[in-house]
Short mmCIF file of C-alpha atoms in Angstrom, two decimals:
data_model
loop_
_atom_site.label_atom_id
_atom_site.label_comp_id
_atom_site.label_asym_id
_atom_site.label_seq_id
_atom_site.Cartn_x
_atom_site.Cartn_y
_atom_site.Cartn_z
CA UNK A 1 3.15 20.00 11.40
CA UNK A 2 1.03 17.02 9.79
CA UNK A 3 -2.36 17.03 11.42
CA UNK A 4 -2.59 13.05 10.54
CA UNK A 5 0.94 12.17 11.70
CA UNK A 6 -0.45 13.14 14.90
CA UNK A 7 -2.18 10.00 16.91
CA UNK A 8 -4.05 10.66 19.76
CA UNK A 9 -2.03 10.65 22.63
CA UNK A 10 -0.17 13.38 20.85
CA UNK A 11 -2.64 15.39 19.61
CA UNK A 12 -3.98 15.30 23.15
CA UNK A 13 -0.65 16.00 24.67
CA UNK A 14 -0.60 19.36 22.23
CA UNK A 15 -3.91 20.19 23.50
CA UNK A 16 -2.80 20.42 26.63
CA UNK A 17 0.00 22.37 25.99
CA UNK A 18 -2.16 24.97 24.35
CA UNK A 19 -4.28 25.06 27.57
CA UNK A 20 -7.13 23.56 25.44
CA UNK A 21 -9.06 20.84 26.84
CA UNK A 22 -7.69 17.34 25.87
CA UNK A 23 -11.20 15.93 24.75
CA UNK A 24 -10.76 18.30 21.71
CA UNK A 25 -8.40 15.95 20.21
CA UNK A 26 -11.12 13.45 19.99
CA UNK A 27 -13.84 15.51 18.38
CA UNK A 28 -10.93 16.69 16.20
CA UNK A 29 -10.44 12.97 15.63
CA UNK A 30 -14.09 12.43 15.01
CA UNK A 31 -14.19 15.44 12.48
CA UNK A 32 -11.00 13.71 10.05
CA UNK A 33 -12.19 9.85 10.17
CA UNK A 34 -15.83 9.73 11.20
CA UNK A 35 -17.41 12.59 9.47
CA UNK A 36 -14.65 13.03 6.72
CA UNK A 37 -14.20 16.43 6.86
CA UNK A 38 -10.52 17.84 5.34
CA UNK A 39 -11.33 21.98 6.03
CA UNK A 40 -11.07 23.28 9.40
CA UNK A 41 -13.51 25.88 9.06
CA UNK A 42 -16.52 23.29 7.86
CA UNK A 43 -15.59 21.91 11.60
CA UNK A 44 -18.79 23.50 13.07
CA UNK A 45 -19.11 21.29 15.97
CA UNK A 46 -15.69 22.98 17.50
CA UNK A 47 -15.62 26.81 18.76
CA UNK A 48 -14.63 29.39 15.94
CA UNK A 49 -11.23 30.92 17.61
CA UNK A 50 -9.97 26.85 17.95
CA UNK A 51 -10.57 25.87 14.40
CA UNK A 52 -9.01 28.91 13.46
CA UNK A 53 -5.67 27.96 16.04
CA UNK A 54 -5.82 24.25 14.39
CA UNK A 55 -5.47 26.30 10.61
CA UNK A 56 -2.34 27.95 12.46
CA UNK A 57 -0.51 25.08 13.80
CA UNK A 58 -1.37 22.36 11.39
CA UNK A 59 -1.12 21.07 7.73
CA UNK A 60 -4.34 19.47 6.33
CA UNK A 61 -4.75 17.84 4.16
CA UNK A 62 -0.74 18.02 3.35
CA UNK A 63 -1.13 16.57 -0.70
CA UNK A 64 -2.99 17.81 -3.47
CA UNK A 65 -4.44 15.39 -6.01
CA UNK A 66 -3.01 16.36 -9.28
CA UNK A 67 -4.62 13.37 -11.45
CA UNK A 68 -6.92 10.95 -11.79
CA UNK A 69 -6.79 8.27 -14.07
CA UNK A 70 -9.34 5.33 -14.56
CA UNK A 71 -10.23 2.47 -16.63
CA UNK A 72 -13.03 -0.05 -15.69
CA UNK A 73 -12.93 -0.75 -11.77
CA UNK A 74 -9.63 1.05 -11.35
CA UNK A 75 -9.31 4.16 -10.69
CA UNK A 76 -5.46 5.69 -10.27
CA UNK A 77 -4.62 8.78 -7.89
CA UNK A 78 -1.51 10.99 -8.11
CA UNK A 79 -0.82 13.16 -5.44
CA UNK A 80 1.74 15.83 -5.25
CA UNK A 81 3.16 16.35 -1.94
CA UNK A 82 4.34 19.48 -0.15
CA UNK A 83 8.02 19.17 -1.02
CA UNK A 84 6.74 19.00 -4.64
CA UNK A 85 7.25 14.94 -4.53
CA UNK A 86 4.66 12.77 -6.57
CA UNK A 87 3.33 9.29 -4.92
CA UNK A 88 0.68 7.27 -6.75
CA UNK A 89 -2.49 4.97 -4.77
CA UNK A 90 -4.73 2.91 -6.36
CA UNK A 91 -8.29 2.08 -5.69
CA UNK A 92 -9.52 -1.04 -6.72
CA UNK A 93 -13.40 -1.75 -6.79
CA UNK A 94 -14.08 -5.24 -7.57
CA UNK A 95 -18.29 -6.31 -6.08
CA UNK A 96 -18.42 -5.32 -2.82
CA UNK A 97 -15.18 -4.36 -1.85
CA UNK A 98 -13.41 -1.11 -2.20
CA UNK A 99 -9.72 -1.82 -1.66
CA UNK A 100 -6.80 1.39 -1.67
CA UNK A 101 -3.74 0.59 -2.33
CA UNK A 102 -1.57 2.69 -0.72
CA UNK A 103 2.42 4.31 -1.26
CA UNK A 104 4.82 3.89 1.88
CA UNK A 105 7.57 5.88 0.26
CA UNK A 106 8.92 8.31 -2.58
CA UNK A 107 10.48 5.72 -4.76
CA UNK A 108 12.26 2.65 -3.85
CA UNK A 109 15.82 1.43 -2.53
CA UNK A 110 14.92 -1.94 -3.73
CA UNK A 111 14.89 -1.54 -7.45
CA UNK A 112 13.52 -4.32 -8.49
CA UNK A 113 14.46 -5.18 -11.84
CA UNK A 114 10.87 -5.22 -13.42
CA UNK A 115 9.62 -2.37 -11.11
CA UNK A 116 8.78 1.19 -12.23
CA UNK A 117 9.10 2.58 -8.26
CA UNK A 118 12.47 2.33 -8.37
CA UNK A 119 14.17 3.65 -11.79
CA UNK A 120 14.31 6.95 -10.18
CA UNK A 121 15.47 5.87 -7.03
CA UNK A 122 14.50 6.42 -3.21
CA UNK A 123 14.07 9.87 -2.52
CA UNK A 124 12.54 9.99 0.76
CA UNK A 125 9.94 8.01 3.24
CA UNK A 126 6.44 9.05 3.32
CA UNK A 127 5.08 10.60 6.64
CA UNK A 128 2.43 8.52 8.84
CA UNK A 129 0.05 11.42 7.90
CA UNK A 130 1.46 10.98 4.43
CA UNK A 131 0.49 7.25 4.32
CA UNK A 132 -2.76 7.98 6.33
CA UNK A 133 -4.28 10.59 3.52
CA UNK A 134 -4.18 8.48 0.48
CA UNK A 135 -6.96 6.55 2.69
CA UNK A 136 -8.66 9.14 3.49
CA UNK A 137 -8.76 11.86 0.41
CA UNK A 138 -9.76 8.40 -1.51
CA UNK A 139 -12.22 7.41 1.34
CA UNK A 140 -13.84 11.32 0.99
CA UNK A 141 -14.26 10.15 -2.92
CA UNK A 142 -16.05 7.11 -2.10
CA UNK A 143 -18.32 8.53 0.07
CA UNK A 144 -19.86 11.06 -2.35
CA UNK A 145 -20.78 7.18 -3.94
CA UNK A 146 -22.21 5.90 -0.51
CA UNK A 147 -19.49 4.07 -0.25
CA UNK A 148 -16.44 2.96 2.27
CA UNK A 149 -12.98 2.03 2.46
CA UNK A 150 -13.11 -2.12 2.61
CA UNK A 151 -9.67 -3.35 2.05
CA UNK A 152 -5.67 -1.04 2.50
CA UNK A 153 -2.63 -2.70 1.04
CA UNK A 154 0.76 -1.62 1.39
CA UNK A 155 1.77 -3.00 -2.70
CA UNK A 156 2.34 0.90 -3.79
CA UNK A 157 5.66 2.76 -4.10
CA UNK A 158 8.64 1.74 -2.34
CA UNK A 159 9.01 -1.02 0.54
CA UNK A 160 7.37 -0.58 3.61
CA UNK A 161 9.29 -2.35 6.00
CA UNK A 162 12.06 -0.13 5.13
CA UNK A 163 9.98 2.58 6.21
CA UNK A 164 8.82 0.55 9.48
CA UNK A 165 7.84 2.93 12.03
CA UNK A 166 6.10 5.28 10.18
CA UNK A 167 4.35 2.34 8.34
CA UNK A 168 3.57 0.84 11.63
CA UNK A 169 2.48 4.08 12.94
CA UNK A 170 -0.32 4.35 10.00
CA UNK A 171 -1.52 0.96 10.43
CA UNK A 172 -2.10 1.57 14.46
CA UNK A 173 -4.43 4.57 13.15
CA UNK A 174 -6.31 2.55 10.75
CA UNK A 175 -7.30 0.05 13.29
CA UNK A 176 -7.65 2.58 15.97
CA UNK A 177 -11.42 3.16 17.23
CA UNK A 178 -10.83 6.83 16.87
CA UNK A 179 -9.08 6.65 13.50
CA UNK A 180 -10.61 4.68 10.74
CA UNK A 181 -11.66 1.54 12.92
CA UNK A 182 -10.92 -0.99 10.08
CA UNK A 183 -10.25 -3.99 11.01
CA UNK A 184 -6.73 -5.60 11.21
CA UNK A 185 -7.57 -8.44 9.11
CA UNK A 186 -8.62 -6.09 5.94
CA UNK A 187 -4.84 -4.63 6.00
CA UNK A 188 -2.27 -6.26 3.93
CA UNK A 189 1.21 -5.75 3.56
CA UNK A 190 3.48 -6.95 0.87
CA UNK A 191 7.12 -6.74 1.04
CA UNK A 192 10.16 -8.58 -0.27
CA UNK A 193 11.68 -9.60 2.44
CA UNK A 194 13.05 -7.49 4.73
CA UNK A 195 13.66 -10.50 7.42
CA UNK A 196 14.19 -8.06 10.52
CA UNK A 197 11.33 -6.08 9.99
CA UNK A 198 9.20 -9.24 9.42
CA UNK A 199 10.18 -9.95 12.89
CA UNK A 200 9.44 -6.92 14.53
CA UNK A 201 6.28 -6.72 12.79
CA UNK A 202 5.13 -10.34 14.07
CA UNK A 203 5.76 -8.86 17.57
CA UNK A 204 3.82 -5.80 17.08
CA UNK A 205 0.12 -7.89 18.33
CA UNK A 206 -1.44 -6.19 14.21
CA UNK A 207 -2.07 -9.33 13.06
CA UNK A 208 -2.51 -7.98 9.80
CA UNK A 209 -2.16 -10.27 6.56
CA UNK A 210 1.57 -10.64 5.64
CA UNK A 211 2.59 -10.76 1.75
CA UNK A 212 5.80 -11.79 0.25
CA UNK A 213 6.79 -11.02 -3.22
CA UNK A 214 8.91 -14.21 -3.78
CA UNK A 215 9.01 -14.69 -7.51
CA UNK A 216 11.02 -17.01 -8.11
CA UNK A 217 11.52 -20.71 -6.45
CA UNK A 218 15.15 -20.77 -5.75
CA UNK A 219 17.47 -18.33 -4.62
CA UNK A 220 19.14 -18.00 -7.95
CA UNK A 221 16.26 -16.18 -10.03
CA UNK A 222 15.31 -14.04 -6.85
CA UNK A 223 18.78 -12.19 -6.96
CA UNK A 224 18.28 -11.79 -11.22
CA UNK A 225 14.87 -10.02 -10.16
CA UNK A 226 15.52 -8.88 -6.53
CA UNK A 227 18.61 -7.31 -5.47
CA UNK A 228 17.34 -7.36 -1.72
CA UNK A 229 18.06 -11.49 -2.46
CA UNK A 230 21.65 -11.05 -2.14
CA UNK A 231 21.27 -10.07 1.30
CA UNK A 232 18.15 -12.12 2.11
CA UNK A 233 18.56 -15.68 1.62
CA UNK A 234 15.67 -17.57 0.52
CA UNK A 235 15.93 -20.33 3.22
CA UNK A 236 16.29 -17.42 5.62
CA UNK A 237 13.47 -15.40 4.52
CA UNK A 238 10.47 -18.65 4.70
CA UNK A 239 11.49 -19.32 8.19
CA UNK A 240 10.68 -15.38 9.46
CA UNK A 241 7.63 -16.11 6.92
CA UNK A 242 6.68 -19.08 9.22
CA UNK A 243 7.37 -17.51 12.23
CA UNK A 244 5.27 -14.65 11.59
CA UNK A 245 2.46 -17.30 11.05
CA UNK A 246 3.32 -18.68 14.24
CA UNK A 247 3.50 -15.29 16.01
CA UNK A 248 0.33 -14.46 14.41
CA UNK A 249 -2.02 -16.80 13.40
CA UNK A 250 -2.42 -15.35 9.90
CA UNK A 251 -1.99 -17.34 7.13
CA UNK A 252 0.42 -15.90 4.09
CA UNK A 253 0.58 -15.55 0.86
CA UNK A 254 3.21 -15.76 -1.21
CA UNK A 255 2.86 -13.54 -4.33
CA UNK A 256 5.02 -14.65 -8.28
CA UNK A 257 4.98 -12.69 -11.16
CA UNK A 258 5.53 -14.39 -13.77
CA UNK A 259 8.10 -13.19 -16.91
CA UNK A 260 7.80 -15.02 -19.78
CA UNK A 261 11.00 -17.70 -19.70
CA UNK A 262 12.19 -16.46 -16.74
CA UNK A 263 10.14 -18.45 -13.88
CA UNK A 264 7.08 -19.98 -16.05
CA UNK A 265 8.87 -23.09 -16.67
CA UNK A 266 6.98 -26.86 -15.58
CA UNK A 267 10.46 -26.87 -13.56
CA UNK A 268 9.80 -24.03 -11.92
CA UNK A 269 6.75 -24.93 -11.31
CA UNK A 270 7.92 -28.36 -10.03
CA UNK A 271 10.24 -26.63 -7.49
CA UNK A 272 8.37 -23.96 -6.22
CA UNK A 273 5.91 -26.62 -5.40
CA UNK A 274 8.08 -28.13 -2.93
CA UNK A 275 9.25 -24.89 -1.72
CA UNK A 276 5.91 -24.33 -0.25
CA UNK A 277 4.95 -27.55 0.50
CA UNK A 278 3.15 -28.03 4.36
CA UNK A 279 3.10 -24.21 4.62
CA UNK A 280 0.34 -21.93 5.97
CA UNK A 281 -0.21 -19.63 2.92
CA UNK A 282 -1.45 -19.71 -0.74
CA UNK A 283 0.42 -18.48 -3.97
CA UNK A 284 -1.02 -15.53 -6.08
CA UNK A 285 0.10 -15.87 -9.50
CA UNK A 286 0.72 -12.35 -11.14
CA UNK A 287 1.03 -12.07 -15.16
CA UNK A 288 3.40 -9.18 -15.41
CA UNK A 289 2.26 -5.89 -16.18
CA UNK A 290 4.84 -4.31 -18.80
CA UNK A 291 6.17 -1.24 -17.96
CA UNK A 292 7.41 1.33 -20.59
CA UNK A 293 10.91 0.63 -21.73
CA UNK A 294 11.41 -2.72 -19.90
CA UNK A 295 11.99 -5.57 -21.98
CA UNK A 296 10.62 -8.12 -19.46
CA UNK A 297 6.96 -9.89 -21.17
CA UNK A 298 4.11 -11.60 -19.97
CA UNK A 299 3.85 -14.99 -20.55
CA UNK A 300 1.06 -16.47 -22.78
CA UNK A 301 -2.13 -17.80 -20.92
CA UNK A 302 -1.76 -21.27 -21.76
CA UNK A 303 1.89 -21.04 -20.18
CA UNK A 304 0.10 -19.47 -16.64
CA UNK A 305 -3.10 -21.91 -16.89
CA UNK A 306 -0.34 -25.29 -17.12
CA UNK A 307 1.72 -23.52 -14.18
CA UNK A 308 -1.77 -23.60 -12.11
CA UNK A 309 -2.79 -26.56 -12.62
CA UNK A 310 1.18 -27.91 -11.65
CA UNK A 311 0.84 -25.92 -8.31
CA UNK A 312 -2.88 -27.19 -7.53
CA UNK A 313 -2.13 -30.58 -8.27
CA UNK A 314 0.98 -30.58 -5.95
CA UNK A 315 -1.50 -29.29 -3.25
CA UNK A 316 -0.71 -25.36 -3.15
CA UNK A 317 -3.54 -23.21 -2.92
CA UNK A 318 -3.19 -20.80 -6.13
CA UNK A 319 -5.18 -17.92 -7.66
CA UNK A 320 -4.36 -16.17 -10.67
CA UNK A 321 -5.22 -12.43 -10.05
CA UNK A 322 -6.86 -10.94 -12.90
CA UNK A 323 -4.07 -7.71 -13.60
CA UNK A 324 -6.05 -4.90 -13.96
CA UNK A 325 -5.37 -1.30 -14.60
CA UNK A 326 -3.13 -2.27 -17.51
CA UNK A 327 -4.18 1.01 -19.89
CA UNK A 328 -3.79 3.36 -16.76
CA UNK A 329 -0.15 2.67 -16.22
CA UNK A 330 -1.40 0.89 -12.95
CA UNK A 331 1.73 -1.30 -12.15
CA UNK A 332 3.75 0.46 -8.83
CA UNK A 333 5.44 3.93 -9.99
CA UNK A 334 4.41 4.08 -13.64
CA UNK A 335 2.18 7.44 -13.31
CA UNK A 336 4.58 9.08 -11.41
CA UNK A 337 7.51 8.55 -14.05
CA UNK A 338 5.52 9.87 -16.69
CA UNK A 339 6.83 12.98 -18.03
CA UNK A 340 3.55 15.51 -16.25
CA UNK A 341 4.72 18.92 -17.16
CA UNK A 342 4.00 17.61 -21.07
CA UNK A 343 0.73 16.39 -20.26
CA UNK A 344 -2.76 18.28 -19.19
CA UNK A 345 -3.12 18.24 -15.82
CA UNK A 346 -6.15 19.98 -15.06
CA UNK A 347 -7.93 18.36 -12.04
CA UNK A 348 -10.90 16.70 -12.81
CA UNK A 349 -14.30 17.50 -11.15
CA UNK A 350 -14.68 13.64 -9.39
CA UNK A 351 -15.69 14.86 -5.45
CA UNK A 352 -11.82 15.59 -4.88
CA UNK A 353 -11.96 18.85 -6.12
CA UNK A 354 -12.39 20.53 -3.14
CA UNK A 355 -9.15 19.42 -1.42
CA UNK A 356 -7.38 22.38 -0.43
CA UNK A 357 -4.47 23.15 -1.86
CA UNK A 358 -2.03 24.58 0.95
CA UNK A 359 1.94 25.32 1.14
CA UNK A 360 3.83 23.70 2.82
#
């Protein structure tokens, strides 16, 4: 059993079923998020025979890290999980914020055409716990630094609306008091389009920032890049955008990569303009970041500077985002297709070392 799939009304409700007293769960709590400890027996502040019950009943932490790769401000994690799995999370450290990017499954069922998550295809959903301990392992690396956890994203591997609950589940902890106590506007999550779960979600009371990976400004180009498109209609898809804002209060953003003469056109431009027109939400522009074998290419900067300028003139609040990571195969899913058994995998000595290694 995952020790972080376990909130705290459950890990109190096992606590009582052990005959252990149910304010154990909280110093337990305190222990994981607070004092970012991941070995039961450096728990000193709980009685000997009790850690040694929690070492019995529970798996923590329940990945390994297997690799570490890094280039400027970016530094890549790949974690093996117990079933032998391999999910990727990024951390991102750009002035003062410290953002983790975080996996929601093994894979993806969306298989986007330009992805790398998905060219193996879905293989299972990550745990809450799962989803939970890319934070944290990453969180026990920034701290040797003096330094915290800012920002979580949900851009990693796979779609996390299609792994809602468990998703959800994660984000309750990461707001939670007890858990990590972050704030639900620093939590982002980026999907493309998964129009029932955009609903539940806007019921939820989160309020955490909503991303959609639109890509293309008419419903034609989003099924040559999406395949979810065929079954979520463009029209269909702003208006549970818009009434998430409403729901909410959160403004949107609407994230494009742009593939050189596929959507970098001054039409394009032109239409996606007055796709967004009078809408609560700004456009991040994405250069693509090639993956190996694809044949998709980024356009030239002159093309993404002129598709800017379009976009700001026409009144839509646009950034360019900077795509970084592009030596450390930092688009979704790239590390984890890599061929590892050919390649040295010896963990480095960078604070993580100490995670413990446990069957499953």
């Amino acid at each position: 059993m995952e020790l972080c799939s376990q909130n705290l009304e459950e890990l109190s409700l096992w606590m009582e079923q052990q005959g252990e007293k149910k304010f154990r769960a909280k110093q337990v709590f305190q222990a994981i998020y607070h004092n970012r400890i991941s070995d039961f027996s450096l728990m000193t502040s709980l009685p000997l025979s009790f850690r040694e019950k929690l070492q019995k009943s529970f798996l923590f932490p329940s990945m390994q890290l297997v690799k570490i790769q890094e280039e400027d401000e970016t530094k890549k994690f790949l974690w093996k999980l117990c079933d032998g799995y391999l999910v990727e999370s990024v951390l991102i450290q750009s002035e003062e914020r410290r953002t983790v990017c975080v996996s929601s499954q093994v894979g993806c069922k969306v298989s986007c055409a330009f992805c790398a998550s998905g060219k193996k295809g879905w293989k299972r959903n990550l745990s809450s716990g799962e989803i939970l301990e890319q934070v944290l392992l990453i969180q026990k690396f920034l701290s040797t630094e003096n330094e915290s956890v800012s920002q979580i994203v949900f851009m990693g591997m796979g779609e996390p609306l299609e792994n809602y609950d468990n998703v959800v589940k994660a984000i309750r902890m990461m707001i939670s008091p007890e858990g990590f106590g972050l704030s639900a506007r620093r939590i982002s999550l980026s999907t493309v389009g998964v129009i029932e779960g955009i609903h539940r979600l806007g019921q939820e009371n989160l309020k955490i920032n909503l991303v959609l990976s639109l890509h293309a400004p008419n419903q034609e180009i989003r099924q040559k890049l999406i395949p979810y498109a065929y079954k979520y209609l463009l029209p269909d898809l702003l208006e549970a955008m818009d009434q998430y804002f409403q729901n909410t209060g959160r403004d949107l953003t609407y994230e494009y990569v742009l593939f050189e003469g596929v959507n970098d056109s001054e039409k394009d431009a032109y239409q996606l303009s007055r796709l967004l027109q009078k809408k609560h939400a700004c456009l991040n522009l994405i250069p693509y970041n090639p993956i190996e074998g694809g044949s998709w290419r980024r356009p030239k900067n002159e093309i993404i500077e002129r598709f800017q300028q379009i976009m700001i003139e026409e009144g839509i609040p646009t950034t360019w985002r900077y795509t970084k990571g592009k030596d450390i195969s930092a688009a979704c899913g790239q590390l984890a297709l890599q061929d590892l058994a050919s390649r040295d995998l010896a963990s480095r000595d960078l604070a993580l070392q100490d995670i413990e290694k446990k069957p499953c």
